[in-house]
PDB file of C-alpha atoms and ligand atoms in Angstrom:
ATOM      1  CA  MET T 131      26.124  35.604  37.850  1.00 68.00           C
ATOM      2  CA  GLN T 132      24.424  32.286  38.626  1.00 81.00           C
ATOM      3  CA  ASP T 133      21.103  32.141  40.406  1.00 85.00           C
ATOM      4  CA  TRP T 134      21.866  32.106  44.131  1.00 91.00           C
ATOM      5  CA  SER T 135      18.227  32.361  45.233  1.00 95.00           C
ATOM      6  CA  LYS T 136      18.729  29.368  47.548  1.00 97.00           C
ATOM      7  CA  LEU T 137      21.320  31.420  49.447  1.00 96.00           C
ATOM      8  CA  TYR T 138      18.803  34.285  49.594  1.00 96.00           C
ATOM      9  CA  ASP T 139      16.206  31.825  50.996  1.00 97.00           C
ATOM     10  CA  ALA T 140      18.692  30.379  53.497  1.00 97.00           C
ATOM     11  CA  ILE T 141      19.335  33.851  54.956  1.00 95.00           C
ATOM     12  CA  VAL T 142      15.641  34.787  55.035  1.00 96.00           C
ATOM     13  CA  ASP T 143      14.923  31.405  56.685  1.00 97.00           C
ATOM     14  CA  GLY T 144      17.754  31.908  59.190  1.00 96.00           C
ATOM     15  CA  ASP T 145      19.519  28.696  58.143  1.00 97.00           C
ATOM     16  CA  ASP T 146      23.193  29.377  58.892  1.00 97.00           C
ATOM     17  CA  LYS T 147      24.504  25.946  57.802  1.00 98.00           C
ATOM     18  CA  THR T 148      22.896  26.167  54.347  1.00 97.00           C
ATOM     19  CA  SER T 149      24.011  29.788  54.050  1.00 97.00           C
ATOM     20  CA  ALA T 150      27.633  28.796  54.737  1.00 97.00           C
ATOM     21  CA  ARG T 151      27.471  25.783  52.387  1.00 97.00           C
ATOM     22  CA  LEU T 152      26.013  27.815  49.513  1.00 97.00           C
ATOM     23  CA  THR T 153      28.456  30.667  50.065  1.00 96.00           C
ATOM     24  CA  ARG T 154      31.289  28.149  49.895  1.00 97.00           C
ATOM     25  CA  GLU T 155      29.815  26.792  46.638  1.00 96.00           C
ATOM     26  CA  ALA T 156      29.574  30.318  45.239  1.00 96.00           C
ATOM     27  CA  ILE T 157      33.226  30.975  46.111  1.00 95.00           C
ATOM     28  CA  GLU T 158      34.256  27.705  44.457  1.00 95.00           C
ATOM     29  CA  ALA T 159      32.220  28.654  41.380  1.00 94.00           C
ATOM     30  CA  GLY T 160      34.302  31.856  41.173  1.00 94.00           C
ATOM     31  CA  GLU T 161      31.426  34.195  42.001  1.00 93.00           C
ATOM     32  CA  ASP T 162      32.336  37.853  42.618  1.00 88.00           C
ATOM     33  CA  PRO T 163      31.998  38.280  46.425  1.00 85.00           C
ATOM     34  CA  SER T 164      30.816  41.878  46.285  1.00 76.00           C
ATOM     35  CA  ALA T 165      28.143  40.988  43.702  1.00 85.00           C
ATOM     36  CA  LEU T 166      27.054  38.061  45.855  1.00 89.00           C
ATOM     37  CA  ILE T 167      26.726  40.385  48.848  1.00 84.00           C
ATOM     38  CA  SER T 168      24.965  43.210  47.038  1.00 77.00           C
ATOM     39  CA  ASP T 169      22.729  41.164  44.708  1.00 88.00           C
ATOM     40  CA  THR T 170      21.785  38.246  46.957  1.00 92.00           C
ATOM     41  CA  MET T 171      22.720  38.640  50.615  1.00 90.00           C
ATOM     42  CA  VAL T 172      21.840  42.294  51.240  1.00 82.00           C
ATOM     43  CA  PRO T 173      18.440  41.938  49.495  1.00 88.00           C
ATOM     44  CA  ALA T 174      17.820  38.874  51.714  1.00 92.00           C
ATOM     45  CA  MET T 175      18.489  40.935  54.866  1.00 86.00           C
ATOM     46  CA  ALA T 176      16.328  43.736  53.443  1.00 84.00           C
ATOM     47  CA  GLU T 177      13.517  41.186  53.069  1.00 92.00           C
ATOM     48  CA  VAL T 178      14.102  40.089  56.677  1.00 90.00           C
ATOM     49  CA  GLY T 179      13.869  43.760  57.730  1.00 82.00           C
ATOM     50  CA  ARG T 180      10.619  44.118  55.750  1.00 90.00           C
ATOM     51  CA  LEU T 181       9.121  41.006  57.355  1.00 93.00           C
ATOM     52  CA  PHE T 182      10.097  42.415  60.763  1.00 86.00           C
ATOM     53  CA  GLU T 183       8.488  45.763  59.979  1.00 83.00           C
ATOM     54  CA  ILE T 184       5.182  44.119  58.973  1.00 93.00           C
ATOM     55  CA  GLU T 185       5.401  41.919  62.097  1.00 93.00           C
ATOM     56  CA  GLU T 186       5.670  38.610  60.263  1.00 96.00           C
ATOM     57  CA  TYR T 187       9.140  38.206  61.752  1.00 94.00           C
ATOM     58  CA  PHE T 188      10.091  38.899  65.340  1.00 92.00           C
ATOM     59  CA  VAL T 189      13.375  39.114  67.247  1.00 88.00           C
ATOM     60  CA  PRO T 190      14.212  35.361  67.134  1.00 93.00           C
ATOM     61  CA  GLU T 191      13.878  35.302  63.326  1.00 94.00           C
ATOM     62  CA  LEU T 192      16.005  38.465  63.090  1.00 86.00           C
ATOM     63  CA  LEU T 193      18.709  36.852  65.186  1.00 88.00           C
ATOM     64  CA  LEU T 194      18.677  33.641  63.135  1.00 94.00           C
ATOM     65  CA  ALA T 195      18.777  35.575  59.871  1.00 92.00           C
ATOM     66  CA  GLY T 196      21.615  37.723  61.220  1.00 87.00           C
ATOM     67  CA  ARG T 197      23.520  34.570  62.124  1.00 91.00           C
ATOM     68  CA  ALA T 198      22.901  33.043  58.680  1.00 93.00           C
ATOM     69  CA  MET T 199      24.089  36.268  57.042  1.00 89.00           C
ATOM     70  CA  LYS T 200      27.210  36.290  59.220  1.00 84.00           C
ATOM     71  CA  ALA T 201      27.969  32.632  58.399  1.00 92.00           C
ATOM     72  CA  GLY T 202      28.208  33.585  54.733  1.00 91.00           C
ATOM     73  CA  LEU T 203      29.932  36.922  55.279  1.00 85.00           C
ATOM     74  CA  GLU T 204      32.656  35.377  57.416  1.00 85.00           C
ATOM     75  CA  LEU T 205      33.672  33.227  54.439  1.00 92.00           C
ATOM     76  CA  LEU T 206      33.595  36.177  52.040  1.00 86.00           C
ATOM     77  CA  ARG T 207      35.347  38.738  54.228  1.00 74.00           C
ATOM     78  CA  PRO T 208      38.914  37.437  53.707  1.00 80.00           C
ATOM     79  CA  ILE T 209      38.376  37.311  49.939  1.00 82.00           C
ATOM     80  CA  LEU T 210      36.997  40.855  49.912  1.00 72.00           C
ATOM     81  CA  ALA T 211      39.944  42.066  51.959  1.00 64.00           C
ATOM     82  CA  ALA T 212      42.409  40.255  49.681  1.00 67.00           C
ATOM     83  CA  SER T 213      40.811  41.598  46.496  1.00 61.00           C
ATOM     84  CA  GLY T 214      41.068  45.148  47.827  1.00 53.00           C
ATOM     85  CA  VAL T 215      37.382  45.942  47.308  1.00 61.00           C
ATOM     86  CA  GLU T 216      36.794  49.318  48.920  1.00 67.00           C
ATOM     87  CA  PRO T 217      34.322  49.012  51.807  1.00 73.00           C
ATOM     88  CA  THR T 218      31.275  51.299  51.711  1.00 80.00           C
ATOM     89  CA  GLY T 219      32.747  53.020  54.755  1.00 91.00           C
ATOM     90  CA  ARG T 220      33.964  52.406  58.295  1.00 94.00           C
ATOM     91  CA  ILE T 221      31.782  52.357  61.387  1.00 96.00           C
ATOM     92  CA  VAL T 222      32.719  52.221  65.045  1.00 98.00           C
ATOM     93  CA  ILE T 223      29.821  50.985  67.150  1.00 98.00           C
ATOM     94  CA  GLY T 224      29.205  50.074  70.775  1.00 98.00           C
ATOM     95  CA  THR T 225      26.666  49.851  73.558  1.00 98.00           C
ATOM     96  CA  VAL T 226      27.166  52.794  75.907  1.00 98.00           C
ATOM     97  CA  LYS T 227      28.694  52.693  79.375  1.00 98.00           C
ATOM     98  CA  GLY T 228      26.607  50.896  81.992  1.00 98.00           C
ATOM     99  CA  ASP T 229      24.535  49.004  79.427  1.00 98.00           C
ATOM    100  CA  LEU T 230      25.008  45.292  78.752  1.00 93.00           C
ATOM    101  CA  HIS T 231      22.364  44.782  76.031  1.00 91.00           C
ATOM    102  CA  ASP T 232      23.851  43.825  72.688  1.00 87.00           C
ATOM    103  CA  ILE T 233      21.315  41.831  70.689  1.00 80.00           C
ATOM    104  CA  GLY T 234      20.075  44.901  68.794  1.00 83.00           C
ATOM    105  CA  LYS T 235      23.579  46.299  68.315  1.00 90.00           C
ATOM    106  CA  ASN T 236      24.737  42.942  66.956  1.00 83.00           C
ATOM    107  CA  LEU T 237      21.898  42.991  64.467  1.00 79.00           C
ATOM    108  CA  VAL T 238      22.948  46.469  63.389  1.00 89.00           C
ATOM    109  CA  VAL T 239      26.528  45.180  62.994  1.00 87.00           C
ATOM    110  CA  SER T 240      25.337  42.303  60.772  1.00 78.00           C
ATOM    111  CA  MET T 241      23.234  44.632  58.635  1.00 80.00           C
ATOM    112  CA  MET T 242      26.078  47.122  58.285  1.00 86.00           C
ATOM    113  CA  GLU T 243      28.496  44.352  57.297  1.00 82.00           C
ATOM    114  CA  GLY T 244      25.913  43.140  54.825  1.00 76.00           C
ATOM    115  CA  ALA T 245      25.749  46.640  53.374  1.00 80.00           C
ATOM    116  CA  GLY T 246      29.517  46.484  52.800  1.00 81.00           C
ATOM    117  CA  PHE T 247      30.734  48.516  55.788  1.00 89.00           C
ATOM    118  CA  GLU T 248      33.856  47.687  57.746  1.00 90.00           C
ATOM    119  CA  VAL T 249      32.550  47.530  61.318  1.00 93.00           C
ATOM    120  CA  ILE T 250      34.640  47.973  64.434  1.00 97.00           C
ATOM    121  CA  ASP T 251      32.503  46.600  67.246  1.00 96.00           C
ATOM    122  CA  LEU T 252      33.567  47.926  70.645  1.00 98.00           C
ATOM    123  CA  GLY T 253      31.124  45.636  72.457  1.00 97.00           C
ATOM    124  CA  ILE T 254      29.060  46.527  75.510  1.00 97.00           C
ATOM    125  CA  ASP T 255      29.510  48.892  78.471  1.00 98.00           C
ATOM    126  CA  VAL T 256      31.757  51.141  76.386  1.00 98.00           C
ATOM    127  CA  PRO T 257      33.064  54.263  78.173  1.00 98.00           C
ATOM    128  CA  PRO T 258      33.409  57.578  76.272  1.00 98.00           C
ATOM    129  CA  GLU T 259      37.224  57.314  76.288  1.00 98.00           C
ATOM    130  CA  THR T 260      37.081  54.021  74.359  1.00 98.00           C
ATOM    131  CA  PHE T 261      34.868  55.605  71.668  1.00 98.00           C
ATOM    132  CA  ILE T 262      37.285  58.543  71.449  1.00 98.00           C
ATOM    133  CA  GLU T 263      40.327  56.267  71.201  1.00 98.00           C
ATOM    134  CA  ALA T 264      38.623  54.249  68.432  1.00 98.00           C
ATOM    135  CA  ILE T 265      37.779  57.427  66.482  1.00 98.00           C
ATOM    136  CA  ARG T 266      41.430  58.495  66.653  1.00 97.00           C
ATOM    137  CA  ASP T 267      42.793  55.040  65.748  1.00 97.00           C
ATOM    138  CA  LYS T 268      40.280  53.788  63.202  1.00 97.00           C
ATOM    139  CA  LYS T 269      39.137  57.067  61.611  1.00 96.00           C
ATOM    140  CA  PRO T 270      35.541  55.959  60.974  1.00 96.00           C
ATOM    141  CA  GLN T 271      33.038  58.022  58.991  1.00 95.00           C
ATOM    142  CA  ILE T 272      30.264  56.935  61.378  1.00 96.00           C
ATOM    143  CA  VAL T 273      30.012  56.226  65.094  1.00 97.00           C
ATOM    144  CA  GLY T 274      27.015  54.197  66.265  1.00 98.00           C
ATOM    145  CA  MET T 275      25.820  54.053  69.842  1.00 98.00           C
ATOM    146  CA  SER T 276      23.224  51.789  71.379  1.00 98.00           C
ATOM    147  CA  ALA T 277      21.356  52.181  74.700  1.00 98.00           C
ATOM    148  CA  LEU T 278      18.526  49.971  75.953  1.00 95.00           C
ATOM    149  CA  LEU T 279      17.928  51.387  79.420  1.00 97.00           C
ATOM    150  CA  THR T 280      16.454  54.755  80.317  1.00 97.00           C
ATOM    151  CA  VAL T 281      19.215  55.031  82.916  1.00 98.00           C
ATOM    152  CA  THR T 282      21.946  54.544  80.302  1.00 98.00           C
ATOM    153  CA  MET T 283      20.470  56.861  77.651  1.00 98.00           C
ATOM    154  CA  PRO T 284      22.217  59.880  79.233  1.00 97.00           C
ATOM    155  CA  ALA T 285      25.527  58.103  78.524  1.00 98.00           C
ATOM    156  CA  ILE T 286      24.883  58.850  74.833  1.00 98.00           C
ATOM    157  CA  LYS T 287      24.978  62.584  75.601  1.00 98.00           C
ATOM    158  CA  THR T 288      27.958  62.198  77.936  1.00 98.00           C
ATOM    159  CA  THR T 289      29.818  60.365  75.164  1.00 98.00           C
ATOM    160  CA  ILE T 290      28.980  62.963  72.509  1.00 98.00           C
ATOM    161  CA  ASP T 291      29.985  65.778  74.887  1.00 98.00           C
ATOM    162  CA  ALA T 292      33.287  63.983  75.575  1.00 98.00           C
ATOM    163  CA  MET T 293      33.879  63.637  71.813  1.00 98.00           C
ATOM    164  CA  VAL T 294      33.326  67.386  71.390  1.00 98.00           C
ATOM    165  CA  ALA T 295      35.684  68.158  74.301  1.00 98.00           C
ATOM    166  CA  ALA T 296      38.325  65.807  72.845  1.00 98.00           C
ATOM    167  CA  GLY T 297      38.070  67.541  69.464  1.00 97.00           C
ATOM    168  CA  VAL T 298      37.012  64.381  67.557  1.00 97.00           C
ATOM    169  CA  ARG T 299      33.334  65.241  66.938  1.00 96.00           C
ATOM    170  CA  ASP T 300      33.866  67.116  63.669  1.00 93.00           C
ATOM    171  CA  GLY T 301      34.318  64.919  60.647  1.00 88.00           C
ATOM    172  CA  ILE T 302      32.250  62.007  61.946  1.00 94.00           C
ATOM    173  CA  LYS T 303      28.529  61.305  61.781  1.00 95.00           C
ATOM    174  CA  ILE T 304      26.854  59.934  64.891  1.00 97.00           C
ATOM    175  CA  MET T 305      23.940  57.517  64.765  1.00 98.00           C
ATOM    176  CA  VAL T 306      22.113  56.413  67.892  1.00 98.00           C
ATOM    177  CA  GLY T 307      19.537  53.718  68.573  1.00 98.00           C
ATOM    178  CA  GLY T 308      18.063  51.274  71.059  1.00 96.00           C
ATOM    179  CA  ALA T 309      14.494  50.715  72.250  1.00 91.00           C
ATOM    180  CA  PRO T 310      14.091  53.828  74.490  1.00 95.00           C
ATOM    181  CA  VAL T 311      15.916  56.184  72.089  1.00 98.00           C
ATOM    182  CA  THR T 312      13.835  58.421  69.818  1.00 97.00           C
ATOM    183  CA  GLU T 313      14.428  60.692  66.855  1.00 97.00           C
ATOM    184  CA  GLU T 314      13.740  63.671  69.121  1.00 98.00           C
ATOM    185  CA  TYR T 315      16.238  62.480  71.728  1.00 98.00           C
ATOM    186  CA  ALA T 316      18.849  61.952  69.022  1.00 98.00           C
ATOM    187  CA  ARG T 317      18.411  65.588  67.926  1.00 97.00           C
ATOM    188  CA  GLU T 318      18.469  66.877  71.514  1.00 97.00           C
ATOM    189  CA  VAL T 319      21.805  65.241  72.341  1.00 97.00           C
ATOM    190  CA  GLY T 320      23.472  66.368  69.126  1.00 96.00           C
ATOM    191  CA  ALA T 321      23.515  63.090  67.161  1.00 97.00           C
ATOM    192  CA  ASP T 322      23.220  63.205  63.364  1.00 96.00           C
ATOM    193  CA  ALA T 323      20.740  60.369  63.018  1.00 97.00           C
ATOM    194  CA  TYR T 324      18.458  57.928  64.772  1.00 98.00           C
ATOM    195  CA  GLY T 325      18.289  54.296  63.642  1.00 96.00           C
ATOM    196  CA  GLU T 326      14.889  52.889  64.421  1.00 92.00           C
ATOM    197  CA  ASN T 327      15.938  49.376  63.475  1.00 87.00           C
ATOM    198  CA  ALA T 328      18.887  47.574  61.900  1.00 83.00           C
ATOM    199  CA  SER T 329      17.694  47.786  58.313  1.00 79.00           C
ATOM    200  CA  VAL T 330      16.847  51.504  58.612  1.00 89.00           C
ATOM    201  CA  ALA T 331      20.226  52.011  60.341  1.00 92.00           C
ATOM    202  CA  ALA T 332      22.095  50.482  57.374  1.00 88.00           C
ATOM    203  CA  THR T 333      20.195  52.648  54.889  1.00 89.00           C
ATOM    204  CA  ILE T 334      20.892  55.803  56.928  1.00 94.00           C
ATOM    205  CA  ALA T 335      24.554  54.803  57.363  1.00 93.00           C
ATOM    206  CA  LYS T 336      25.049  54.750  53.596  1.00 90.00           C
ATOM    207  CA  ARG T 337      23.658  58.296  53.326  1.00 90.00           C
ATOM    208  CA  LEU T 338      25.706  59.552  56.314  1.00 89.00           C
ATOM    209  CA  CYS T 339      28.830  57.975  54.920  1.00 86.00           C
ATOM    210  CA  ALA T 340      28.371  59.687  51.572  1.00 83.00           C
ATOM    211  CA  GLU T 341      27.849  63.012  53.426  1.00 81.00           C
ATOM    212  CA  ALA T 342      30.921  62.454  55.642  1.00 73.00           C
ATOM    213  CA  LYS T 343      33.089  61.633  52.618  1.00 71.00           C
ATOM    214  CA  ALA T 344      31.789  64.699  50.750  1.00 75.00           C
ATOM    215  CA  ALA T 345      32.438  67.051  53.711  1.00 71.00           C
TER     216      ALA T 345
HETATM  217 CO1  LIG C 256      17.016  43.995  79.811  1.00 69.65          CO
HETATM  218  N1  LIG C 256      15.716  45.442  80.005  1.00 69.65           N
HETATM  219  N2  LIG C 256      17.760  44.444  81.557  1.00 69.65           N
HETATM  220  N3  LIG C 256      18.111  42.469  79.502  1.00 69.65           N
HETATM  221  N4  LIG C 256      15.954  43.557  78.358  1.00 69.65           N
HETATM  222  C1  LIG C 256      14.860  45.703  78.862  1.00 69.65           C
HETATM  223  C2  LIG C 256      15.577  46.631  77.903  1.00 69.65           C
HETATM  224  C3  LIG C 256      13.581  46.370  79.523  1.00 69.65           C
HETATM  225  C4  LIG C 256      12.837  47.335  78.597  1.00 69.65           C
HETATM  226  C5  LIG C 256      12.600  45.284  80.086  1.00 69.65           C
HETATM  227  C6  LIG C 256      11.404  45.858  80.738  1.00 69.65           C
HETATM  228  O1  LIG C 256      11.450  46.255  81.863  1.00 69.65           O
HETATM  229  N5  LIG C 256      10.265  45.937  80.058  1.00 69.65           N
HETATM  230  C7  LIG C 256      14.206  47.036  80.786  1.00 69.65           C
HETATM  231  C8  LIG C 256      14.618  48.494  80.618  1.00 69.65           C
HETATM  232  C9  LIG C 256      13.628  49.441  81.267  1.00 69.65           C
HETATM  233  C10 LIG C 256      14.043  50.832  81.097  1.00 69.65           C
HETATM  234  O2  LIG C 256      15.150  51.230  81.300  1.00 69.65           O
HETATM  235  N6  LIG C 256      13.063  51.649  80.724  1.00 69.65           N
HETATM  236  C11 LIG C 256      15.383  46.116  81.079  1.00 69.65           C
HETATM  237  C12 LIG C 256      16.030  46.041  82.340  1.00 69.65           C
HETATM  238  C13 LIG C 256      15.402  46.838  83.455  1.00 69.65           C
HETATM  239  C14 LIG C 256      17.187  45.264  82.533  1.00 69.65           C
HETATM  240  C15 LIG C 256      17.990  45.085  83.828  1.00 69.65           C
HETATM  241  C16 LIG C 256      18.172  46.361  84.648  1.00 69.65           C
HETATM  242  C17 LIG C 256      17.276  43.985  84.594  1.00 69.65           C
HETATM  243  C18 LIG C 256      17.869  43.739  85.977  1.00 69.65           C
HETATM  244  O3  LIG C 256      18.964  43.266  86.076  1.00 69.65           O
HETATM  245  N7  LIG C 256      17.074  44.087  86.968  1.00 69.65           N
HETATM  246  C19 LIG C 256      19.336  44.527  83.306  1.00 69.65           C
HETATM  247  C20 LIG C 256      20.319  45.663  82.994  1.00 69.65           C
HETATM  248  C21 LIG C 256      21.666  45.160  82.671  1.00 69.65           C
HETATM  249  C22 LIG C 256      22.496  46.277  82.095  1.00 69.65           C
HETATM  250  O4  LIG C 256      22.440  46.533  80.920  1.00 69.65           O
HETATM  251  N8  LIG C 256      23.276  46.946  82.937  1.00 69.65           N
HETATM  252  C23 LIG C 256      18.889  43.856  82.046  1.00 69.65           C
HETATM  253  C24 LIG C 256      19.528  42.734  81.508  1.00 69.65           C
HETATM  254  C25 LIG C 256      19.120  42.075  80.356  1.00 69.65           C
HETATM  255  C26 LIG C 256      19.741  40.772  79.876  1.00 69.65           C
HETATM  256  C27 LIG C 256      21.243  40.677  80.123  1.00 69.65           C
HETATM  257  C28 LIG C 256      19.036  39.642  80.585  1.00 69.65           C
HETATM  258  C29 LIG C 256      19.274  40.718  78.393  1.00 69.65           C
HETATM  259  C30 LIG C 256      20.305  41.298  77.430  1.00 69.65           C
HETATM  260  C31 LIG C 256      21.040  40.205  76.690  1.00 69.65           C
HETATM  261  C32 LIG C 256      21.861  40.799  75.576  1.00 69.65           C
HETATM  262  O5  LIG C 256      21.574  41.835  75.002  1.00 69.65           O
HETATM  263  N9  LIG C 256      22.920  40.088  75.278  1.00 69.65           N
HETATM  264  C33 LIG C 256      18.076  41.651  78.428  1.00 69.65           C
HETATM  265  C34 LIG C 256      17.095  41.662  77.436  1.00 69.65           C
HETATM  266  C35 LIG C 256      17.199  40.603  76.346  1.00 69.65           C
HETATM  267  C36 LIG C 256      16.067  42.629  77.411  1.00 69.65           C
HETATM  268  C37 LIG C 256      14.858  42.706  76.462  1.00 69.65           C
HETATM  269  C38 LIG C 256      13.882  41.601  76.838  1.00 69.65           C
HETATM  270  C39 LIG C 256      15.138  42.589  74.990  1.00 69.65           C
HETATM  271  C40 LIG C 256      16.151  43.610  74.412  1.00 69.65           C
HETATM  272  C41 LIG C 256      16.434  43.225  72.991  1.00 69.65           C
HETATM  273  O6  LIG C 256      17.371  42.498  72.712  1.00 69.65           O
HETATM  274  N10 LIG C 256      15.575  43.677  72.048  1.00 69.65           N
HETATM  275  C42 LIG C 256      14.312  44.144  76.800  1.00 69.65           C
HETATM  276  C43 LIG C 256      12.804  44.325  76.531  1.00 69.65           C
HETATM  277  C44 LIG C 256      12.539  45.079  75.268  1.00 69.65           C
HETATM  278  O7  LIG C 256      13.357  45.792  74.726  1.00 69.65           O
HETATM  279  N11 LIG C 256      11.318  44.973  74.832  1.00 69.65           N
HETATM  280  C45 LIG C 256      14.686  44.291  78.253  1.00 69.65           C
HETATM  281  C46 LIG C 256      15.627  43.266  70.657  1.00 69.65           C
HETATM  282  C47 LIG C 256      16.534  44.146  69.819  1.00 69.65           C
HETATM  283  C48 LIG C 256      16.528  43.597  68.406  1.00 69.65           C
HETATM  284  O8  LIG C 256      16.002  45.437  69.800  1.00 69.65           O
HETATM  285  O9  LIG C 256      15.952  47.846  70.418  1.00 69.65           O
HETATM  286  O10 LIG C 256      17.936  46.404  71.109  1.00 69.65           O
HETATM  287  P1  LIG C 256      16.885  46.743  70.135  1.00 69.65           P
HETATM  288  O11 LIG C 256      17.662  47.047  68.794  1.00 69.65           O
HETATM  289  C49 LIG C 256      17.073  47.447  67.564  1.00 69.65           C
HETATM  290  C50 LIG C 256      16.879  48.958  67.418  1.00 69.65           C
HETATM  291  O12 LIG C 256      16.708  49.608  68.628  1.00 69.65           O
HETATM  292  C51 LIG C 256      18.062  49.419  66.609  1.00 69.65           C
HETATM  293  O13 LIG C 256      18.314  48.307  65.771  1.00 69.65           O
HETATM  294  C52 LIG C 256      18.107  47.103  66.521  1.00 69.65           C
HETATM  295  C53 LIG C 256      17.723  46.001  65.574  1.00 69.65           C
HETATM  296  O14 LIG C 256      16.564  46.297  64.814  1.00 69.65           O
HETATM  297  N12 LIG C 256      19.314  49.794  67.293  1.00 69.65           N
HETATM  298  C54 LIG C 256      20.202  50.702  66.766  1.00 69.65           C
HETATM  299  C55 LIG C 256      19.834  49.330  68.440  1.00 69.65           C
HETATM  300  N13 LIG C 256      20.998  49.907  68.693  1.00 69.65           N
HETATM  301  C56 LIG C 256      21.278  50.744  67.673  1.00 69.65           C
HETATM  302  C57 LIG C 256      22.357  51.574  67.451  1.00 69.65           C
HETATM  303  C58 LIG C 256      22.371  52.369  66.321  1.00 69.65           C
HETATM  304  O15 LIG C 256      23.396  53.181  66.096  1.00 69.65           O
HETATM  305  C59 LIG C 256      21.303  52.316  65.407  1.00 69.65           C
HETATM  306  C60 LIG C 256      20.212  51.485  65.628  1.00 69.65           C
END
């Protein structure tokens, strides 16, 4: 594989135009898309996550990097689909009912896509029935929920309870996140994991997916 460190830099720098141009060049050069994702693009997002954790990067840089990552991924996705590369796993994710915040969820989506997951994004203000329908239709290994308001956090529990009542809770792993959500709360409401941030969420998702597939 050629040296695509400029693509790595473009993602870390949040430069979506350069990211798209270099991804296009890599495709034209016959680069293996999954190698490009795993050896260049995912490490770039991991670096972005690290810079965020040490407070050198803040939310605007995360958003720009996420956009730069997406600009490249959007070009690679059709090739990956056509070449039949098995995704790492499938995730259904949404912001819970009553909650309109989606910046953090969108970052999680970008990170998950970067980690090779097929992501079904249900959007914002998602009622329990929509999560349940998506579990039945899409058969994900993981369901992610996001809540940013203390008043919408209970919707996480309502949704999990509805999944149990509908008989779709077994066989999936549930990950929850959002600023007011904690590890303790995740345990209390019966989730399998808490994602403190997008990069941690992607790492946990890989583990959960392996567990779900093994079960
Ligand atoms: Co909003 N808002 N807001 N808001 N908002 C917050 C969340 C407050 C904390 C601000 C404050 O008072 N200090 C507050 C909530 C207080 C509370 O409940 N304790 C608040 C309020 C009160 C409101 C309204 C009620 C305001 C009003 O209308 N009076 C209203 C509610 C609307 C509604 O949802 N029904 C409202 C509206 C808005 C918008 C629309 C203006 C805008 C959202 C735009 C959008 O998302 N498209 C907004 C914003 C931007 C914020 C703040 C400023 C930023 C949120 C954000 O994007 N954070 C926020 C203040 C804050 O959080 N400090 C404020 C950045 C992302 C990257 O962090 O935590 O979302 P994140 O995601 C992380 C992490 O949690 C994890 O990974 C992400 C990436 O690292 N993660 C997951 C997230 N979801 C995950 C899911 C998983 O499965 C795994 C990991």
